Short mmCIF file of C-alpha atoms in Angstrom, two decimals:
data_model
loop_
_atom_site.label_atom_id
_atom_site.label_comp_id
_atom_site.label_asym_id
_atom_site.label_seq_id
_atom_site.Cartn_x
_atom_site.Cartn_y
_atom_site.Cartn_z
CA UNK A 5 112.88 86.02 -96.54
CA UNK A 6 110.58 88.05 -94.06
CA UNK A 7 110.24 86.59 -90.57
CA UNK A 8 107.37 88.17 -88.64
CA UNK A 9 108.74 87.23 -85.15
CA UNK A 10 112.32 88.91 -86.03
CA UNK A 11 110.31 91.77 -87.40
CA UNK A 12 108.22 92.12 -84.22
CA UNK A 13 111.28 91.96 -81.99
CA UNK A 14 113.20 94.48 -84.07
CA UNK A 15 110.23 97.04 -84.22
CA UNK A 16 109.99 96.50 -80.21
CA UNK A 17 113.81 97.43 -80.01
CA UNK A 18 113.70 100.43 -82.53
CA UNK A 19 110.68 101.81 -80.95
CA UNK A 20 111.77 101.71 -77.36
CA UNK A 21 111.25 104.65 -75.15
CA UNK A 22 114.67 106.40 -75.93
CA UNK A 23 115.04 105.77 -79.43
CA UNK A 24 111.26 106.63 -80.31
CA UNK A 25 111.80 110.07 -78.54
CA UNK A 26 114.85 110.83 -80.80
CA UNK A 27 113.14 109.51 -83.95
CA UNK A 28 110.17 111.85 -83.15
CA UNK A 29 112.35 114.73 -82.28
CA UNK A 30 114.27 115.04 -85.48
CA UNK A 31 111.43 115.23 -87.91
CA UNK A 32 109.31 117.46 -85.54
CA UNK A 33 112.25 119.88 -85.70
CA UNK A 34 112.04 119.84 -89.52
CA UNK A 35 108.49 120.48 -89.61
CA UNK A 36 108.75 123.33 -87.01
CA UNK A 37 111.36 124.86 -89.13
CA UNK A 38 109.54 124.51 -92.31
CA UNK A 39 106.55 126.17 -90.68
CA UNK A 40 108.60 129.09 -89.59
CA UNK A 41 110.39 129.45 -92.93
CA UNK A 42 106.97 129.46 -94.65
CA UNK A 43 105.69 132.10 -92.18
CA UNK A 44 108.59 134.37 -92.69
CA UNK A 45 109.31 133.97 -96.45
CA UNK A 46 106.01 132.64 -97.81
CA UNK A 47 105.97 130.06 -100.75
CA UNK A 48 109.59 129.97 -102.18
CA UNK A 49 110.99 127.16 -104.43
CA UNK A 50 114.43 128.08 -103.82
CA UNK A 51 114.22 128.18 -100.14
CA UNK A 52 112.15 124.85 -100.19
CA UNK A 53 115.05 123.25 -102.30
CA UNK A 54 117.69 124.42 -99.94
CA UNK A 55 115.91 123.26 -96.71
CA UNK A 56 114.89 119.83 -98.13
CA UNK A 57 118.16 119.32 -99.81
CA UNK A 58 120.55 120.87 -97.43
CA UNK A 59 119.13 119.95 -94.13
CA UNK A 60 116.45 117.24 -94.44
CA UNK A 61 118.31 114.95 -97.10
CA UNK A 62 121.91 115.74 -95.95
CA UNK A 63 121.38 115.61 -92.37
CA UNK A 64 117.98 114.48 -91.24
CA UNK A 65 117.70 111.10 -93.30
CA UNK A 66 121.24 109.83 -92.49
CA UNK A 67 120.91 110.69 -88.93
CA UNK A 68 117.59 108.65 -88.59
CA UNK A 69 119.17 105.98 -90.76
CA UNK A 70 121.87 105.57 -88.27
CA UNK A 71 119.50 105.25 -85.36
CA UNK A 72 117.27 102.80 -87.04
CA UNK A 73 120.04 100.79 -89.07
CA UNK A 74 122.44 100.29 -86.11
CA UNK A 75 119.64 99.78 -83.65
CA UNK A 76 118.12 97.03 -85.66
CA UNK A 77 120.78 94.50 -84.75
CA UNK A 78 123.82 96.42 -82.87
CA UNK A 79 122.28 96.32 -79.50
CA UNK A 80 121.53 92.54 -79.71
CA UNK A 81 125.29 91.74 -80.64
CA UNK A 82 126.47 94.11 -77.74
CA UNK A 83 124.49 92.42 -74.99
CA UNK A 84 124.84 88.83 -76.56
CA UNK A 85 121.15 88.43 -77.01
CA UNK A 86 121.67 87.79 -80.60
CA UNK A 87 122.75 84.23 -79.64
CA UNK A 88 119.31 83.26 -78.75
CA UNK A 89 117.92 84.57 -82.11
CA UNK A 90 120.67 82.75 -83.84
CA UNK A 91 119.78 79.54 -82.01
CA UNK A 92 116.40 79.54 -83.51
CA UNK A 93 115.80 77.76 -86.89
CA UNK A 94 115.57 80.86 -88.76
CA UNK A 95 118.03 81.53 -91.85
CA UNK A 96 120.52 84.13 -91.42
CA UNK A 97 119.76 85.79 -94.69
CA UNK A 98 116.05 85.99 -93.50
CA UNK A 99 117.31 87.51 -90.19
CA UNK A 100 119.19 90.30 -92.07
CA UNK A 101 116.52 90.84 -94.65
CA UNK A 102 113.76 91.37 -91.99
CA UNK A 103 115.83 93.65 -90.10
CA UNK A 104 116.67 95.68 -93.18
CA UNK A 105 113.00 96.07 -94.16
CA UNK A 106 112.16 97.11 -90.57
CA UNK A 107 114.97 99.62 -90.53
CA UNK A 108 114.25 100.93 -94.00
CA UNK A 109 110.60 101.27 -93.03
CA UNK A 110 111.21 103.10 -89.76
CA UNK A 111 113.69 105.28 -91.52
CA UNK A 112 110.98 106.07 -94.33
CA UNK A 113 108.24 106.72 -91.67
CA UNK A 114 110.32 109.21 -89.56
CA UNK A 115 112.25 110.73 -92.62
CA UNK A 116 110.52 110.54 -96.06
CA UNK A 117 107.07 111.17 -94.67
CA UNK A 118 108.19 114.24 -92.81
CA UNK A 119 110.04 115.54 -95.79
CA UNK A 120 106.89 115.19 -97.94
CA UNK A 121 104.80 117.08 -95.30
CA UNK A 122 107.51 119.85 -94.95
CA UNK A 123 107.48 120.24 -98.74
CA UNK A 124 103.92 120.87 -98.88
CA UNK A 125 104.20 123.27 -95.90
CA UNK A 126 106.89 125.27 -97.63
CA UNK A 127 105.59 125.60 -101.08
CA UNK A 128 102.41 123.34 -101.61
CA UNK A 129 104.54 120.94 -103.84
CA UNK A 130 105.22 123.56 -106.46
CA UNK A 131 107.63 122.23 -109.04
CA UNK A 132 106.87 118.73 -107.58
CA UNK A 133 109.61 119.59 -105.02
CA UNK A 134 107.84 117.81 -101.96
CA UNK A 135 107.32 114.39 -103.89
CA UNK A 136 110.86 114.78 -105.48
CA UNK A 137 112.63 114.95 -102.19
CA UNK A 138 110.33 112.47 -100.52
CA UNK A 139 110.97 109.84 -103.12
CA UNK A 140 114.72 110.75 -102.56
CA UNK A 141 114.57 110.30 -98.87
CA UNK A 142 112.72 107.16 -99.29
CA UNK A 143 115.26 105.64 -101.60
CA UNK A 144 118.10 107.02 -99.39
CA UNK A 145 116.37 105.33 -96.38
CA UNK A 146 116.90 101.91 -97.90
CA UNK A 147 120.41 102.61 -98.70
CA UNK A 148 121.34 104.14 -95.36
CA UNK A 149 119.59 101.14 -93.51
CA UNK A 150 121.52 98.59 -95.43
CA UNK A 151 124.88 100.49 -94.81
CA UNK A 152 124.32 101.20 -91.19
CA UNK A 153 122.79 97.60 -90.63
CA UNK A 154 126.00 96.30 -91.99
CA UNK A 155 128.00 98.61 -89.77
CA UNK A 156 125.98 97.34 -86.67
CA UNK A 157 127.39 93.74 -87.61
CA UNK A 158 130.90 94.63 -87.96
CA UNK A 159 131.66 97.01 -85.18
CA UNK A 160 130.64 97.63 -81.59
CA UNK A 161 131.13 101.49 -82.30
CA UNK A 162 128.67 101.31 -85.03
CA UNK A 163 126.71 104.26 -83.62
CA UNK A 164 129.79 106.72 -83.31
CA UNK A 165 131.07 105.69 -86.81
CA UNK A 166 127.69 106.13 -88.26
CA UNK A 167 127.25 109.65 -86.60
CA UNK A 168 130.71 110.58 -87.90
CA UNK A 169 129.82 109.55 -91.36
CA UNK A 170 126.33 111.22 -91.15
CA UNK A 171 127.55 114.60 -89.96
CA UNK A 172 130.96 114.89 -91.63
CA UNK A 173 130.80 113.04 -94.78
CA UNK A 174 127.26 113.22 -95.84
CA UNK A 175 126.36 116.60 -94.32
CA UNK A 176 129.84 118.32 -94.94
CA UNK A 177 132.14 116.73 -97.16
CA UNK A 178 129.64 114.91 -99.63
CA UNK A 179 127.79 118.31 -99.94
CA UNK A 180 130.86 120.58 -100.77
CA UNK A 181 133.85 118.52 -102.05
CA UNK A 182 133.48 117.84 -105.69
CA UNK A 183 135.18 114.34 -106.00
CA UNK A 184 133.55 113.11 -102.76
CA UNK A 185 130.08 113.75 -104.06
CA UNK A 186 130.24 110.82 -106.32
CA UNK A 187 130.70 108.48 -103.33
CA UNK A 188 127.70 110.17 -101.41
CA UNK A 189 124.27 108.61 -100.80
CA UNK A 190 122.80 111.94 -100.60
CA UNK A 191 123.97 112.82 -104.12
CA UNK A 192 122.69 109.33 -105.60
CA UNK A 193 119.23 110.27 -103.93
CA UNK A 194 119.36 113.82 -105.36
CA UNK A 195 119.73 112.46 -108.74
CA UNK A 196 116.53 110.80 -108.44
CA UNK A 197 114.90 114.05 -106.98
CA UNK A 198 116.27 115.94 -109.97
CA UNK A 199 114.41 113.62 -112.28
CA UNK A 200 111.11 113.68 -110.32
CA UNK A 201 111.02 117.49 -109.91
CA UNK A 202 109.87 120.03 -112.35
CA UNK A 203 112.10 121.07 -115.41
CA UNK A 204 112.66 124.53 -113.74
CA UNK A 205 113.23 123.23 -110.28
CA UNK A 206 116.41 124.08 -108.43
CA UNK A 207 117.36 120.51 -107.84
CA UNK A 208 120.86 119.22 -109.08
CA UNK A 209 123.12 116.27 -108.45
CA UNK A 210 126.66 115.62 -109.35
CA UNK A 211 125.87 112.15 -110.18
CA UNK A 212 123.87 110.93 -113.49
CA UNK A 213 120.64 108.99 -112.88
CA UNK A 214 121.99 105.40 -114.27
CA UNK A 215 125.07 105.72 -112.13
CA UNK A 216 123.02 106.73 -109.06
CA UNK A 217 120.62 103.71 -109.55
CA UNK A 218 123.58 101.45 -109.84
CA UNK A 219 125.51 102.70 -106.88
CA UNK A 220 122.22 102.60 -104.71
CA UNK A 221 121.57 99.13 -105.71
CA UNK A 222 125.28 98.12 -104.87
CA UNK A 223 125.28 99.77 -101.54
CA UNK A 224 121.83 98.17 -100.75
CA UNK A 225 122.44 94.54 -102.05
CA UNK A 226 126.18 94.46 -101.18
CA UNK A 227 125.65 95.76 -97.69
CA UNK A 228 122.69 93.27 -96.96
CA UNK A 229 124.85 90.38 -98.29
CA UNK A 230 127.82 91.28 -96.42
CA UNK A 231 126.08 91.65 -93.19
CA UNK A 232 124.43 88.35 -93.82
CA UNK A 233 127.83 86.84 -94.24
CA UNK A 234 129.14 88.49 -90.99
CA UNK A 235 126.10 87.06 -88.98
CA UNK A 236 127.03 83.64 -90.28
CA UNK A 237 130.79 84.11 -89.27
CA UNK A 238 129.42 85.46 -85.73
CA UNK A 239 127.34 82.05 -85.39
CA UNK A 240 130.21 80.02 -86.02
CA UNK A 241 132.43 82.01 -83.59
CA UNK A 242 129.79 81.55 -81.02
CA UNK A 243 129.55 77.91 -81.41
CA UNK A 244 133.35 77.39 -81.30
#
């Protein structure tokens, strides 16, 4: 299911000069803010939870997910170069799974790892907050990658739609509107963070852990299967 050649081409596309710059700026901003907050307030569990949950998990992770998920396949479809890839004797499911793994790995490296480091900077991992939010970011990275990879296969405006989703739904509506929280990847990931964090930590989610796990699995698996099916349809259309 994993194709090294497809992975190498995808890595090269994702880590091009422009995308690499954006991918580096976002986590760097988180680390700078974390260092500044620690310098001004000292170690504070409540502030740590607010920054990692309210900024990192709600904004940083989905934004990087948009860049990696849509960038893994969207540009190839837009410029038509995907036809050359589809002409090779490589299974369509293998292409999608490989691109998903690369996108998820990229998102985790540029989101989950900085979240872990920021957590240690903010409060030294008190109440297991750094680890808890890093786990949440890693899990969210996989779900976002599947979601935005699917978006990249079905729309030529995947980046715009993805940004609207990340900035409006996840960062705003999914964080504030009670009913919408159930349909937020951020809240599903927070459920896992709540389970990992210490008993006295200020981490809470509107979704129970079993429900969160099921919904994360549905989005990840469903998004991957649908993207694979869309790629097969694209192949048939090209042959016609």
